[in-house]
Structure formats: C-alpha cells, structure tokens
Short mmCIF file of C-alpha atoms and ligand atoms in Angstrom, two decimals:
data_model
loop_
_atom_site.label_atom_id
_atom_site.label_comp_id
_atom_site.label_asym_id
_atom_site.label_seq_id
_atom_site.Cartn_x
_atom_site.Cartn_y
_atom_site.Cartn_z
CA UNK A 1162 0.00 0.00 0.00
CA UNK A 1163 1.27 3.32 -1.15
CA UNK A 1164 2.28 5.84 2.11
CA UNK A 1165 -0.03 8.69 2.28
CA UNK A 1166 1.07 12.18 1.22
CA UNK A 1167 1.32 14.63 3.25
CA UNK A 1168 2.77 16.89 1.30
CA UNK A 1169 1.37 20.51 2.48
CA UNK A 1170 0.07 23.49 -0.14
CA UNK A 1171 2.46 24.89 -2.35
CA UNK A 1172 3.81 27.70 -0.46
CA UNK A 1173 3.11 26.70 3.29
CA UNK A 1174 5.16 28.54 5.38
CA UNK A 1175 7.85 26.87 7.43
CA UNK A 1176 9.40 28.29 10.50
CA UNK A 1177 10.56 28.35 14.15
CA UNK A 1178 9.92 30.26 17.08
CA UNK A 1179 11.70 32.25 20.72
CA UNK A 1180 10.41 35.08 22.50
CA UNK A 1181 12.74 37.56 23.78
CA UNK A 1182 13.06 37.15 27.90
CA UNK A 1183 13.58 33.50 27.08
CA UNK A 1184 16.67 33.99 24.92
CA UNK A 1185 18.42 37.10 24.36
CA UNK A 1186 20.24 37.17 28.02
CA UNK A 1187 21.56 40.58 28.14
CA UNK A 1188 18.63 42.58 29.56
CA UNK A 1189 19.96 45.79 30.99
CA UNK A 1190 22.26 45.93 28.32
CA UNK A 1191 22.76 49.10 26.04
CA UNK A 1192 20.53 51.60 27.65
CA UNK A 1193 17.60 48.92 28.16
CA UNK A 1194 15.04 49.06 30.95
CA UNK A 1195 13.46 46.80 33.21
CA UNK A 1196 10.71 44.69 32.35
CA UNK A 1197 8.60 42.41 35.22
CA UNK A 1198 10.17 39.19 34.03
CA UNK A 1199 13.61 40.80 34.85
CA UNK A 1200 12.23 42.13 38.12
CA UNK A 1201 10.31 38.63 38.88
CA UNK A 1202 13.07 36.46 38.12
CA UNK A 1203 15.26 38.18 40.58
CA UNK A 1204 12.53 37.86 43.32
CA UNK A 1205 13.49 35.10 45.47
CA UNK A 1206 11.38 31.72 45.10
CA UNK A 1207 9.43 32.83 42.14
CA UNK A 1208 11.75 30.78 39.50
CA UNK A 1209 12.67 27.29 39.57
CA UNK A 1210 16.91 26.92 40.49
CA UNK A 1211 17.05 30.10 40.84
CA UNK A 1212 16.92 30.41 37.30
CA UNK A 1213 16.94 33.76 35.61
CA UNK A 1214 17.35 35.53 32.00
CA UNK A 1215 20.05 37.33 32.36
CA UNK A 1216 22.38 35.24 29.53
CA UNK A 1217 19.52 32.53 28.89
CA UNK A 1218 20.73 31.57 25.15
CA UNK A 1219 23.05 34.78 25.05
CA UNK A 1220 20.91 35.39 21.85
CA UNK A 1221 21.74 39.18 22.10
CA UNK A 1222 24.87 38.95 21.53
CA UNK A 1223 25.31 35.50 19.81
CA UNK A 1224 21.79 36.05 17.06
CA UNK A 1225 24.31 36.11 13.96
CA UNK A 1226 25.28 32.33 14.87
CA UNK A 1227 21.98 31.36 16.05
CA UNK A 1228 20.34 32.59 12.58
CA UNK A 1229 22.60 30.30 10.77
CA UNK A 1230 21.10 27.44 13.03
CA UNK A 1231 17.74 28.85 11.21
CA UNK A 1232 19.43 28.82 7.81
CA UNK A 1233 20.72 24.70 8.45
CA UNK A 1234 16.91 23.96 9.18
CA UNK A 1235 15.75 25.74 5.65
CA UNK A 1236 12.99 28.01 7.63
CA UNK A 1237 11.15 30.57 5.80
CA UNK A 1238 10.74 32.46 8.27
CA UNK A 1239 11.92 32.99 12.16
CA UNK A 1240 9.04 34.09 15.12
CA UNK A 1241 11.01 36.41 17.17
CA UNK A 1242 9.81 39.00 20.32
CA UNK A 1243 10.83 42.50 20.96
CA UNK A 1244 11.62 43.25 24.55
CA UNK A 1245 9.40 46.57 24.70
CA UNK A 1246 11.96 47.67 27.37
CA UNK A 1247 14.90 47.65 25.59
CA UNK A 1248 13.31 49.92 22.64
CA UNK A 1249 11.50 51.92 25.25
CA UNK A 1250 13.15 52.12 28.49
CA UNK A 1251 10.78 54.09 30.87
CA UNK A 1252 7.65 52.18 28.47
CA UNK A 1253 7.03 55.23 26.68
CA UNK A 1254 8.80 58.54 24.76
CA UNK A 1255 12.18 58.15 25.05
CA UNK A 1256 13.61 55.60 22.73
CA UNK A 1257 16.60 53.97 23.46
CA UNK A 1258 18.40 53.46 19.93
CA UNK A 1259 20.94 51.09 21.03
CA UNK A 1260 17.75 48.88 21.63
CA UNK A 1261 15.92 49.87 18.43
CA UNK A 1262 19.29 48.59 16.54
CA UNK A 1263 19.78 45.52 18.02
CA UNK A 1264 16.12 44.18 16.71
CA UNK A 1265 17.13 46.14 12.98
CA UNK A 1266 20.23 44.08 12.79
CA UNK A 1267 18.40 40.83 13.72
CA UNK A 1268 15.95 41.68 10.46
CA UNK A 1269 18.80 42.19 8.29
CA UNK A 1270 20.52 39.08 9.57
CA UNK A 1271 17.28 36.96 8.53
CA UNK A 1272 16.35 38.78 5.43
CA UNK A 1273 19.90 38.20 4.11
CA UNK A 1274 19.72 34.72 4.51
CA UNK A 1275 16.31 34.65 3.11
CA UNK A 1276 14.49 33.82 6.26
CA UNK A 1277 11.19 36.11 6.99
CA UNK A 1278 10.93 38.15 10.18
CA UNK A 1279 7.84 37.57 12.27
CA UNK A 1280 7.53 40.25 15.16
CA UNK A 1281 5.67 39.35 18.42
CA UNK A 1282 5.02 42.98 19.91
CA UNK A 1283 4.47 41.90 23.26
CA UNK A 1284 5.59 38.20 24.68
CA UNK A 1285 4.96 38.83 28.29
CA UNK A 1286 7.80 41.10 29.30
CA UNK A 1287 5.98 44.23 29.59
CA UNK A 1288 8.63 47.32 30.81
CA UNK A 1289 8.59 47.52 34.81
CA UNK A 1290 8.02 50.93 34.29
CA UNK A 1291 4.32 50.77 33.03
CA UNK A 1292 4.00 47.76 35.40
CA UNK A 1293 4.63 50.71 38.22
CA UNK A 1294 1.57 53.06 36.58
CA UNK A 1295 -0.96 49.92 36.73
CA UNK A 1296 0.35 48.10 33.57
CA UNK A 1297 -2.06 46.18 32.28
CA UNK A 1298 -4.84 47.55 34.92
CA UNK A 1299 -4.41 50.93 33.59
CA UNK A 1300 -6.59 51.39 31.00
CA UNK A 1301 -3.73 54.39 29.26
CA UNK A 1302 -1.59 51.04 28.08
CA UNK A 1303 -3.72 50.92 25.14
CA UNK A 1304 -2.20 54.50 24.27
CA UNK A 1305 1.02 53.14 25.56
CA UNK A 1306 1.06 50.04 23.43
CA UNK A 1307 -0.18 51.78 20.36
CA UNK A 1308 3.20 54.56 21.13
CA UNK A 1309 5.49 51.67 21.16
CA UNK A 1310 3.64 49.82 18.15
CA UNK A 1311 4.23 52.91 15.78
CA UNK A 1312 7.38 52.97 17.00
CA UNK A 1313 8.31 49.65 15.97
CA UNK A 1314 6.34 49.92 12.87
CA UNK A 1315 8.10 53.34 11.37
CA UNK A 1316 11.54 51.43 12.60
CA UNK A 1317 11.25 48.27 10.79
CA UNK A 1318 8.19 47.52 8.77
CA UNK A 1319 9.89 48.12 5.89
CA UNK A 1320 11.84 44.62 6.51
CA UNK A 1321 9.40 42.95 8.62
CA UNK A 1322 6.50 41.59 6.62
CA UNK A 1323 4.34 39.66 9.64
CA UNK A 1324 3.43 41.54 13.02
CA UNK A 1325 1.50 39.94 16.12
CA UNK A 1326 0.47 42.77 18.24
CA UNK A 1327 0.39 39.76 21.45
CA UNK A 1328 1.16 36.64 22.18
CA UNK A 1329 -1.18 34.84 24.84
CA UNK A 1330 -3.05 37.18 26.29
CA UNK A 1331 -4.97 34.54 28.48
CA UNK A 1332 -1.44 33.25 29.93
CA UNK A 1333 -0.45 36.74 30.69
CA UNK A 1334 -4.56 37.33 32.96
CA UNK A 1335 -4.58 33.84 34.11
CA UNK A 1336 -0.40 33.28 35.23
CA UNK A 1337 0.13 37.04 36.14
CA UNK A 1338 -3.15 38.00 38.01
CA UNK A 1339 -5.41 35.83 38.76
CA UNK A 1340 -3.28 32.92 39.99
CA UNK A 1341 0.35 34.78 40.44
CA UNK A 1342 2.58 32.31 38.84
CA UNK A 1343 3.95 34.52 36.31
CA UNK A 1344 4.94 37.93 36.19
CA UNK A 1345 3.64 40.17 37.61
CA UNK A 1346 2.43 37.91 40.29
CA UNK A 1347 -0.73 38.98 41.11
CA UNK A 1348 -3.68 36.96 42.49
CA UNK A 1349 -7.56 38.61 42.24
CA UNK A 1350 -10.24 38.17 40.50
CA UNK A 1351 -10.81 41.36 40.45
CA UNK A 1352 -7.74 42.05 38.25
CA UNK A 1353 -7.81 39.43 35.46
CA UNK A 1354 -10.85 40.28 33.94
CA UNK A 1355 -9.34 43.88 33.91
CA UNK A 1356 -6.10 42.86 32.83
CA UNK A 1357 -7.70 40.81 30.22
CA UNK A 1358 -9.84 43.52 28.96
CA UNK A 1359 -7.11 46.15 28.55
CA UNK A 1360 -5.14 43.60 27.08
CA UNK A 1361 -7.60 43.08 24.22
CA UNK A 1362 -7.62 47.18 24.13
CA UNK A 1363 -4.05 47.32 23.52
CA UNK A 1364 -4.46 44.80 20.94
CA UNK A 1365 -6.76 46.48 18.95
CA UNK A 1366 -4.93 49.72 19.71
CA UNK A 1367 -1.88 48.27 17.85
CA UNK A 1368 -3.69 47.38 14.84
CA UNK A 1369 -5.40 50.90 14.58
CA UNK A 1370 -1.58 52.10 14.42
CA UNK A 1371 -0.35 49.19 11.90
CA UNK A 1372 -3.53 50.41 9.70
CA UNK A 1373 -1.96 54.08 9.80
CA UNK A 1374 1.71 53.12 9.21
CA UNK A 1375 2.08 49.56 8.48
CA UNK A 1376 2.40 47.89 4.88
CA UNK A 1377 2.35 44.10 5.27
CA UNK A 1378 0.29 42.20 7.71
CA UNK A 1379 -0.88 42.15 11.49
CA UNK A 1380 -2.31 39.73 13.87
CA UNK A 1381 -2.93 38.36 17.34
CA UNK A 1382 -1.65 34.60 18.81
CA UNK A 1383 -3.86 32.85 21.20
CA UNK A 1384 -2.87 29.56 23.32
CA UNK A 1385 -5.98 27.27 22.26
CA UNK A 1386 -6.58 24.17 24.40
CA UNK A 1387 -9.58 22.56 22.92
CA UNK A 1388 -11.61 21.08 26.20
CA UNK A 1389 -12.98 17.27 26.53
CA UNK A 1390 -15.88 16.58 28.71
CA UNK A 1391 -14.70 13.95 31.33
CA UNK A 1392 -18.11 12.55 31.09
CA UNK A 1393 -21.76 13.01 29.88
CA UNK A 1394 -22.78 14.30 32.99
CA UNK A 1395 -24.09 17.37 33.02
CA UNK A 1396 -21.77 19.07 35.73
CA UNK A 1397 -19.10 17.72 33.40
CA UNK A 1398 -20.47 19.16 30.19
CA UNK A 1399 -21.08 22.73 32.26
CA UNK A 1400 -17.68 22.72 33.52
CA UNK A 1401 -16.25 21.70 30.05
CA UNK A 1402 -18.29 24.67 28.42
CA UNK A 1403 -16.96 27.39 31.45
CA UNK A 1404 -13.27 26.23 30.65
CA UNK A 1405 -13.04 26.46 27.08
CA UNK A 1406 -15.25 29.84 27.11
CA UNK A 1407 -12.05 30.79 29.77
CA UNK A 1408 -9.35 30.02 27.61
CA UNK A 1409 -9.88 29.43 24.46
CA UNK A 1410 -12.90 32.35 23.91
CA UNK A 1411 -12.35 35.07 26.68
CA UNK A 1412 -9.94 36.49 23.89
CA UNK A 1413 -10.35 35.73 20.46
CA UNK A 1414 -14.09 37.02 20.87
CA UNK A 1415 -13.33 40.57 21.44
CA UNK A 1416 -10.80 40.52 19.17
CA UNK A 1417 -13.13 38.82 16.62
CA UNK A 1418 -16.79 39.08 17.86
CA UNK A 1419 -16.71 42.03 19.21
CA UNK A 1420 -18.32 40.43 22.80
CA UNK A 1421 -17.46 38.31 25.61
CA UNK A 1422 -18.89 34.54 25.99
CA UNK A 1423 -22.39 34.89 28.41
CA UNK A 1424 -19.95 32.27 30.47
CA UNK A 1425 -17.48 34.83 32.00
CA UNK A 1426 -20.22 36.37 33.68
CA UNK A 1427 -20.99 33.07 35.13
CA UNK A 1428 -17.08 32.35 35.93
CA UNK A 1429 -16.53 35.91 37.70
CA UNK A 1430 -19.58 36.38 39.20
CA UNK A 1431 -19.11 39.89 40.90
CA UNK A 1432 -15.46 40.09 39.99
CA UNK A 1433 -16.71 40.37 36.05
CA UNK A 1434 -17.06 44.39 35.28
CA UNK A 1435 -19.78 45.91 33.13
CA UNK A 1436 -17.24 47.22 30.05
CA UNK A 1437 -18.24 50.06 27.85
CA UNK A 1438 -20.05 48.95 24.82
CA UNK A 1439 -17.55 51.49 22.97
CA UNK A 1440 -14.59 49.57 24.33
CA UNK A 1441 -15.80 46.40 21.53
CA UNK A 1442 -15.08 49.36 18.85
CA UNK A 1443 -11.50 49.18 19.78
CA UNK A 1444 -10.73 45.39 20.64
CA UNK A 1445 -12.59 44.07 17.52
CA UNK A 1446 -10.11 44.96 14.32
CA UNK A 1447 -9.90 43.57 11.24
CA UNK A 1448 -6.81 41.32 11.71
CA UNK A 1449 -4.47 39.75 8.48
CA UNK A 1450 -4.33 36.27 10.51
CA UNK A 1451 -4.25 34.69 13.84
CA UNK A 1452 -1.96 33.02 15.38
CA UNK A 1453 -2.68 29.87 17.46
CA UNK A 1454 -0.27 28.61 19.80
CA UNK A 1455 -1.36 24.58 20.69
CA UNK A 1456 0.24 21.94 22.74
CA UNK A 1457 -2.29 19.86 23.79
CA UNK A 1458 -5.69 18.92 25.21
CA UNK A 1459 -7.51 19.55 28.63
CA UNK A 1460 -10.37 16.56 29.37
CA UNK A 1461 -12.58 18.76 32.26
CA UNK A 1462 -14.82 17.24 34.97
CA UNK A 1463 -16.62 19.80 37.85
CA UNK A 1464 -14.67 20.53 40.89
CA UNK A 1465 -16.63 22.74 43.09
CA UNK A 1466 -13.44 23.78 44.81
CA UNK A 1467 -11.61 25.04 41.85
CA UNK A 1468 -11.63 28.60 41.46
CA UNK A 1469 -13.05 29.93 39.20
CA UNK A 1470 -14.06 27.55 36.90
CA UNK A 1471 -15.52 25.13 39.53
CA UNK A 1472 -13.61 22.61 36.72
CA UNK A 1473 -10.57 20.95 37.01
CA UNK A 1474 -8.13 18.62 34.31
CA UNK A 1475 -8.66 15.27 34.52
CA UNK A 1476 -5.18 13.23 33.77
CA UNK A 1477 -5.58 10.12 30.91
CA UNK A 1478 -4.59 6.21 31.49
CA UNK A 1479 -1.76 4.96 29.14
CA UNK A 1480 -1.33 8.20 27.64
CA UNK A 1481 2.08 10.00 27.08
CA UNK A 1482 2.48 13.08 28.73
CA UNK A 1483 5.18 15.50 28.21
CA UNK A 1484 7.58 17.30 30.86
CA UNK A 1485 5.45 19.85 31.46
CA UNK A 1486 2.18 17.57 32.14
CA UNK A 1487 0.65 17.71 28.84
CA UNK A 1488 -1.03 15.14 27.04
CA UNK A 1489 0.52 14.01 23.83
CA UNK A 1490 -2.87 14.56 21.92
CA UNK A 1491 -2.90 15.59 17.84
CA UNK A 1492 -6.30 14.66 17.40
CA UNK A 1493 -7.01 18.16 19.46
CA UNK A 1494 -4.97 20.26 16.99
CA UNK A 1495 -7.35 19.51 14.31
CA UNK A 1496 -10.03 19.89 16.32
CA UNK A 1497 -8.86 22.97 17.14
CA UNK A 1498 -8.19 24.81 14.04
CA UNK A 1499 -11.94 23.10 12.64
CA UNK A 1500 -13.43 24.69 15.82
CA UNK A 1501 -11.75 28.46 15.34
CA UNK A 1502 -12.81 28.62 11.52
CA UNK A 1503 -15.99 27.07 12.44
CA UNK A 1504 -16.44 29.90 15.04
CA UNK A 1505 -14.72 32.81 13.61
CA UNK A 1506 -14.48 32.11 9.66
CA UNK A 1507 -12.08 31.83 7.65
CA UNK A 1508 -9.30 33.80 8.76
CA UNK A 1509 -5.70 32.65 7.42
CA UNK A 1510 -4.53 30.86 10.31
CA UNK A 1511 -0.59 30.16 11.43
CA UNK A 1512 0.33 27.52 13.95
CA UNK A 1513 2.52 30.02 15.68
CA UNK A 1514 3.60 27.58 18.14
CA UNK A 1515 3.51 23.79 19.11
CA UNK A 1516 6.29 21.44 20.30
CA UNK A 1517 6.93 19.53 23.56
CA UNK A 1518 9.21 19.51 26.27
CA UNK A 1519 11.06 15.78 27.03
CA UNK A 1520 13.74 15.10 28.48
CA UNK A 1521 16.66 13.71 26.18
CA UNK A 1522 19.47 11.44 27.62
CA UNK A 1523 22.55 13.18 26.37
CA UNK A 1524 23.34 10.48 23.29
CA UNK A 1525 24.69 12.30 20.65
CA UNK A 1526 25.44 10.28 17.45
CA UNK A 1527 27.32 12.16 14.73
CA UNK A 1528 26.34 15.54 16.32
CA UNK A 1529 22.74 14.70 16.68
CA UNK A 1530 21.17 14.76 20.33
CA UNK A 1531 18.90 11.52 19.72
CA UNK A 1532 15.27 12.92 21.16
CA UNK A 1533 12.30 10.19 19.70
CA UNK A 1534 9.80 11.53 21.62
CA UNK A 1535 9.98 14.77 20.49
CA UNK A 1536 10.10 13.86 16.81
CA UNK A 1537 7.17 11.46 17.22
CA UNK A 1538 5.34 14.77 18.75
CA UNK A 1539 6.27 16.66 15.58
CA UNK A 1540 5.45 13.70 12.98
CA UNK A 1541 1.73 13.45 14.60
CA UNK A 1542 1.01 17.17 14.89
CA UNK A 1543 1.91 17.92 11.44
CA UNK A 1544 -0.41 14.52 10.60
CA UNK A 1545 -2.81 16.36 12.00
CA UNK A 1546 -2.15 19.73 10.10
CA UNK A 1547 -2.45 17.87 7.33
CA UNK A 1548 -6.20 16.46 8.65
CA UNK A 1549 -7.17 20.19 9.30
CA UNK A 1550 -6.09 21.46 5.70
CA UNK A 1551 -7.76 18.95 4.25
CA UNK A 1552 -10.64 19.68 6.05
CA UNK A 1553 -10.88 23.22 4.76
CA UNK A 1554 -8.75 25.34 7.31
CA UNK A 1555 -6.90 28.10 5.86
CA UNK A 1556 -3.67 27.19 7.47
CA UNK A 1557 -1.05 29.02 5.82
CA UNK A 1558 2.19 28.49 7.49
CA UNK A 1559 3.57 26.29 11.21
CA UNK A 1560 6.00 27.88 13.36
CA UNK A 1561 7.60 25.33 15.60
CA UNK A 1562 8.61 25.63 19.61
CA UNK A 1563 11.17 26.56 19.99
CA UNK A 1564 14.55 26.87 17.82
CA UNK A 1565 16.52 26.79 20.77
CA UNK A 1566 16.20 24.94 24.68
CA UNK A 1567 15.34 28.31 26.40
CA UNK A 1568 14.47 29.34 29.75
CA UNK A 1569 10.51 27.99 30.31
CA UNK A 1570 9.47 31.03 32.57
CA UNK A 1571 9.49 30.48 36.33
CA UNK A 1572 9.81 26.64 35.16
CA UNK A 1573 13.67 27.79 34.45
CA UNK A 1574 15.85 26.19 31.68
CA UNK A 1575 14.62 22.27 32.51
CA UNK A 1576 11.78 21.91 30.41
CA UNK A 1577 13.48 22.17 27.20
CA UNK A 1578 11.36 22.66 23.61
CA UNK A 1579 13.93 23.40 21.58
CA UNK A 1580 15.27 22.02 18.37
CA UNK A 1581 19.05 22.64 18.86
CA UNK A 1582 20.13 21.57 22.46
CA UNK A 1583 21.78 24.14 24.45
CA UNK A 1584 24.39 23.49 26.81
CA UNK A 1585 23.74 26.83 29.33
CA UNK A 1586 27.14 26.70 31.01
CA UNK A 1587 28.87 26.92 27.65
CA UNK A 1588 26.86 28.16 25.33
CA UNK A 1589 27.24 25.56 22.96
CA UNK A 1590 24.01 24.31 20.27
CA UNK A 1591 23.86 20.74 19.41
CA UNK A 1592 20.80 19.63 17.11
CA UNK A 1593 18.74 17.05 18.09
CA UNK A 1594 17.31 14.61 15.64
CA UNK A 1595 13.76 16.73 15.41
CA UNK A 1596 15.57 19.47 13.91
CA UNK A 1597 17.06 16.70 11.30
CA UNK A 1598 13.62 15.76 10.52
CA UNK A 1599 12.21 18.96 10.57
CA UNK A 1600 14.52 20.08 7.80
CA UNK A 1601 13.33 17.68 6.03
CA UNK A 1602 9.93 18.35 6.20
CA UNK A 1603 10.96 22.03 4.95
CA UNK A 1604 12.34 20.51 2.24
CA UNK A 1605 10.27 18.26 1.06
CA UNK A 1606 7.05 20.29 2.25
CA UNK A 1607 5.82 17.51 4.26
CA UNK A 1608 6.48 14.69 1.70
CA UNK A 1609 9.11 12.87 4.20
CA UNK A 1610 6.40 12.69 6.72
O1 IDE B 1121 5.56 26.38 27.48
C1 IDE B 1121 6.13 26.42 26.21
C2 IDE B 1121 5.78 27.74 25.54
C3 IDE B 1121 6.44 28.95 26.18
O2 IDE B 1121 7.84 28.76 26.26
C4 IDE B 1121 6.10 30.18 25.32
O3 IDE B 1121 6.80 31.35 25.70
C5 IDE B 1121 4.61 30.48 25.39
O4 IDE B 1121 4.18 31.28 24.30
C6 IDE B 1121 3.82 29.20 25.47
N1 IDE B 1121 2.49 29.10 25.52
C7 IDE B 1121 2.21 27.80 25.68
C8 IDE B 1121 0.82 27.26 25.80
N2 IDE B 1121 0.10 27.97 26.75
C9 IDE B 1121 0.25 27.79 28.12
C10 IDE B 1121 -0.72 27.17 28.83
C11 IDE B 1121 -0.59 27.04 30.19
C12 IDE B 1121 0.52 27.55 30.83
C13 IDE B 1121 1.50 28.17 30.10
C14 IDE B 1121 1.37 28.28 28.72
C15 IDE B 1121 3.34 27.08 25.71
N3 IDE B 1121 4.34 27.97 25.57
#
C-alpha cells in the first residue's frame, strides 16, 4: 500500500519560534530598561533553580550564529519578540536606539539569509516601568502600546512583513493576576478580567496604528486548548463549556466578535465588570491572521473547589504526557483549528507555536542529540495539520517551539522545547534529531512525513 502524502500546499510557510526574555540574556544591556520578568526572576522563590534571563541563550549577543542554526533547518521564516523595554526604556517617549538597533540588525541578519521576520510585539515582558503606573490595569496602556507599536512599525516595517500585536493574552490574565505564577504575580479576581480587557484594548490599539503606518500584515496569537468533557454528565459538560469559554474564547471574541462569551459572567460572578459597549469598537479589528499557539488537550470534569471555573483537568490512562504535564494529543490540533474557523471564519490561520518539552538522555550520534519523543510529537502534529487542511482550514504556514532549549518562565531552563540543544554553562548548540527531521519536512514540504 502506497504511504499517504502529506505533502502541504504549495507555499506553506515553514518556521521556528523564541520570544525575547527566554533567549536574548543581556537585559539591561545598552541603555535597556526593566521589564517584570527581569524584576520577577530576581525575586526570590518565584523561578525554579534560581533560574533567571540574564544570559539565557546569550541570543543578544550570539543572534548572527543562532540565525545560521535557522538557515541549516531551511525556515522561511523565524518568530522572534521585541523586549518593549529595551526599545522603550521608561515604556514610553524616550527611545533607546541602542535597543531599536539591536532588533534592525536581527531583520537584516534573517532577510539576508532569506528567512522572513515575524515580530511578536508583546511576549509577556511588559517594561517595569508601566507595570509601576498599573500596567495592564491601567486602561492608558492601550495609548502606551499603540506609542510603542508605531514605534516599531516606522523602525522596521519596511523589513518585517508579519506583526502579532500579542502573544497569549490569556497566559499573561490567568499566570500574572489571577493565579500569580507569572509575572507580575498577582492573584484577584478582580484584576484578570481587567487585565484581560485592557489587554484586548491594547491589541486592537496596535492594529489601529499598523492600519496608519504599516504595509504588510498584522495579527494576534492565542494559546488554544480545545476542552474534553470527562463525562456526559451534566456538571461535566457545564464545567467543560466554562473552561473552554475561559481560555480558548475570553480572547479571540473581542478581538473577533466584538463580545465576551455569556460564560465569563458566570465564571466571575461579581469580579466580572460591566465594560463600555464602545470599548468592543476598539478590541474588535480587522486582523491579516491569527496566530494559534497549541500543545495539547484539557479533558474537564466539575470541581466545586476550583476557582473559578468550579472545573478541574482530569489526567488520561496509558497516555504520554510531556515534561510539562501535557497530554501528547494531535487529534485536538485539528479539532482545534476546525473549531476556530468554524467559530470565527475563515481567517488565514498560522500555527505560531507547538512542540513539547522531554527530556533527552545526552546520546549524541554524529552531532545529533537523539530525542524520539519529540520527533514522534512533531510527525503526529503535522499529521494532524495535514487532517485540518484537508478539512478546509486556511492554514497558511507552522512555526515550531522553539529553535533553541530556552528558559521555560518560572519553570527555568529544565523543560526544554527546543530544536538545537543548548548546553547553558557553555553556550554551545547541538541539534537534536527533530531538527534533522524537521529540515526535512521544509524541504520536502511535508512529503518525508
Ligand atoms: O511552554 C512552552 C511555551 C512557552 O515557552 C512560550 O513562551 C509560550 O508562548 C507558550 N504558551 C504555551 C501554551 N500555553 C500555556 C498554557 C498554560 C501555561 C503556560 C502556557 C506554551 N508555551
């Protein structure tokens, strides 16, 4: 019997993705500023070892040899985020140009080795010095963001043909302010829905700008976790509906509605404010594409003690699960990107990020790190790509996570997503057989697969 194709649409869009805190290392450096993820990392007991960005991959200084790691792979095009802090140190008016250069270099390092910038405005690292005027609970940052957005987009649009105004909005309400794992490490429910709110503001504050100075195209990335009902009960089915309204709708529908899910209300209760109806003028904007970030499934069953869903995850039998606790689970990355256009239309869609965290015993064979789990991960998601475009998603490009082992947040540098091993005490990248195979893929637009 003949394999199956899976060779993808002529001109699918192959790349790989960082964000900036996770990499670069040097974040004071040349005039930058503070952001929270600088000032929460070096808060004691908030990240795992001890662990903290300040050299990370050393990406800052080391970005000329890491984009020929990009070039080895064959990517079209590289996901990168701009530390907001280092461009504008205090958040807003003065710009720092040291910082401004660094991220112009970076473009002309991709674009002359034919690899397409993709700019993430904001990837959680907001500059301390908003974070000390309300950040994100100030409803000004929408004026702030838009500042640093035109900014950016009279500095480099020229060379950068792909914008995301944010990425994850509903990791930065849910792991910064309601539950205080993340920076800035607040916990109310009072907050988040704020927070999420002016978030969504911002967003469509951005895009306003882009559609007064920008020339290519703009979008937003959302983490999507597509929710399972544990059972047919109805508690289960309830709790199901409350968490995937919480995650997976409490920001793509102002973005692309124009209105919150009736469920939020339920969720918050009290905590959930009454928002202008002019407010849904600025979050909803005609976007170019979304971006959807997936890693895997949640199966949901009622917990009356879990706030404030009243849901909690319910872990599978004989499943694999990845170093991070997620399910190995493809099937929900189809269902996924069927769900979004089912919900939202047919918006050109990028997987902006999926990959998986194992761990890898160090067995390198001619100057491959051996990782099978993690290429079996990336075989079945792109299988299930491959279901989705065939099912009549516009899904134009897939950006994997991450090029390089980076530091995973407050998890530190253990959890490690990337495709090229890095060795943090010397700096040194090693590829690991899912970057072989990836490459591959590139090349042969699926076909290998
Ligand atoms: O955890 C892996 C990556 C992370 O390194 C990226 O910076 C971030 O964009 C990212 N988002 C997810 C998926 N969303 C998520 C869900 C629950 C907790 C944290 C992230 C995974 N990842």
């Amino acid at each position: 019997m003949s394999r199956p194709s899976f060779r993808f649409p002529d001109g699918f869009h192959w790349g790989a993705a960082t964000s900036a805190y996770q990499i670069e290392g040097s974040p004071l450096a040349d005039g930058a500023g503070p952001s929270i993820w600088q000032r929460f990392a070096h808060t004691p007991g908030m990240m795992a070892n001890g662990d903290t960005g300040d050299v990370a991959c050393d990406h800052y200084r080391r970005y000329r040899e890491d984009v020929q790691l990009m070039k080895a792979l064959g990517l079209h095009g590289y996901r990168f985020s701009i530390n907001w802090a280092r461009v504008l140190p205090e958040g807003t008016g003065r710009v720092n140009p040291k910082g401004l250069d660094f991220y112009s270099r970076l473009v002309d390092e991709l674009l002359e080795h034919g690899i397409a910038p993709n700019a993430t405005l904001f990837h959680w690292d907001l500059p301390a010095a908003l974070d000390d005027r309300g950040g994100w609970l100030n409803r000004d940052i929408a004026h702030w963001f838009a500042e640093y957005a035109e900014v950016m987009f009279k500095a480099l649009d020229d060379r950068v043909p792909r914008w995301s105004t944010l990425n994850e909005p509903w990791v930065v309400t849910d792991g910064g302010y309601l539950h205080g794992a993340l920076a800035p490490g607040h916990r109310s429910k009072y907050e988040a829905p704020l927070a999420a709110h002016n978030l969504m503001r911002a967003s469509g504050a951005g895009i306003q700008a882009y559609r007064a100075h920008g020339r290519h195209e703009i979008g937003v990335v959302f983490n999507i976790e597509p929710k399972y009902p544990h059972s047919d009960r109805a508690e289960d089915v309830a709790a199901t509906r409350r968490a995937h309204a919480y995650m997976n709708q409490q920001f793509a529908d102002p973005a692309l509605l124009g209105s919150y899910p009736p469920e939020l209300k339920e969720i918050f209760g009290d905590a959930w404010p009454d928002f202008p109806a002019d407010d849904f003028k600025l979050t909803k904007q005609k976007v170019d594409f979304v971006g959807i970030n997936y890693y895997t499934r949640a199966v949901v069953k009622h917990d009356p003690n879990q706030y404030p869903l009243q849901a909690t995850p319910v872990r599978q039998p004989n499943r694999t699960y990845t170093e991070t606790g997620w399910e190995v689970f493809e099937q929900g990355l189809t269902d996924t990107l069927t769900w979004f256009k089912q919900r939202y239309g047919d918006i050109p869609l990028y997987i902006t990020e999926n990959g998986s965290a194992f761990y890898d015993p160090p067995v390198v064979e001619n100057g491959v790190l051996d990782d099978p789990l993690r290429t079996s991960y990336l075989r079945k998601h792109l299988g299930a790509l491959h279901k989705a475009i065939a099912a009549g998603v516009n899904l134009k490009g897939y950006y994997a996570w991450s090029l390089l082992d980076n530091l995973e947040w407050s998890l530190g540098f253990s959890k490690r997503f990337g495709l090229y091993h890095v060795d943090f005490a010397t700096q040194q990248r090693t590829p690991k057989a899912t970057a072989k195979l990836y490459a591959q893929v590139i090349a042969s637009n699926g076909s290998v697969l």
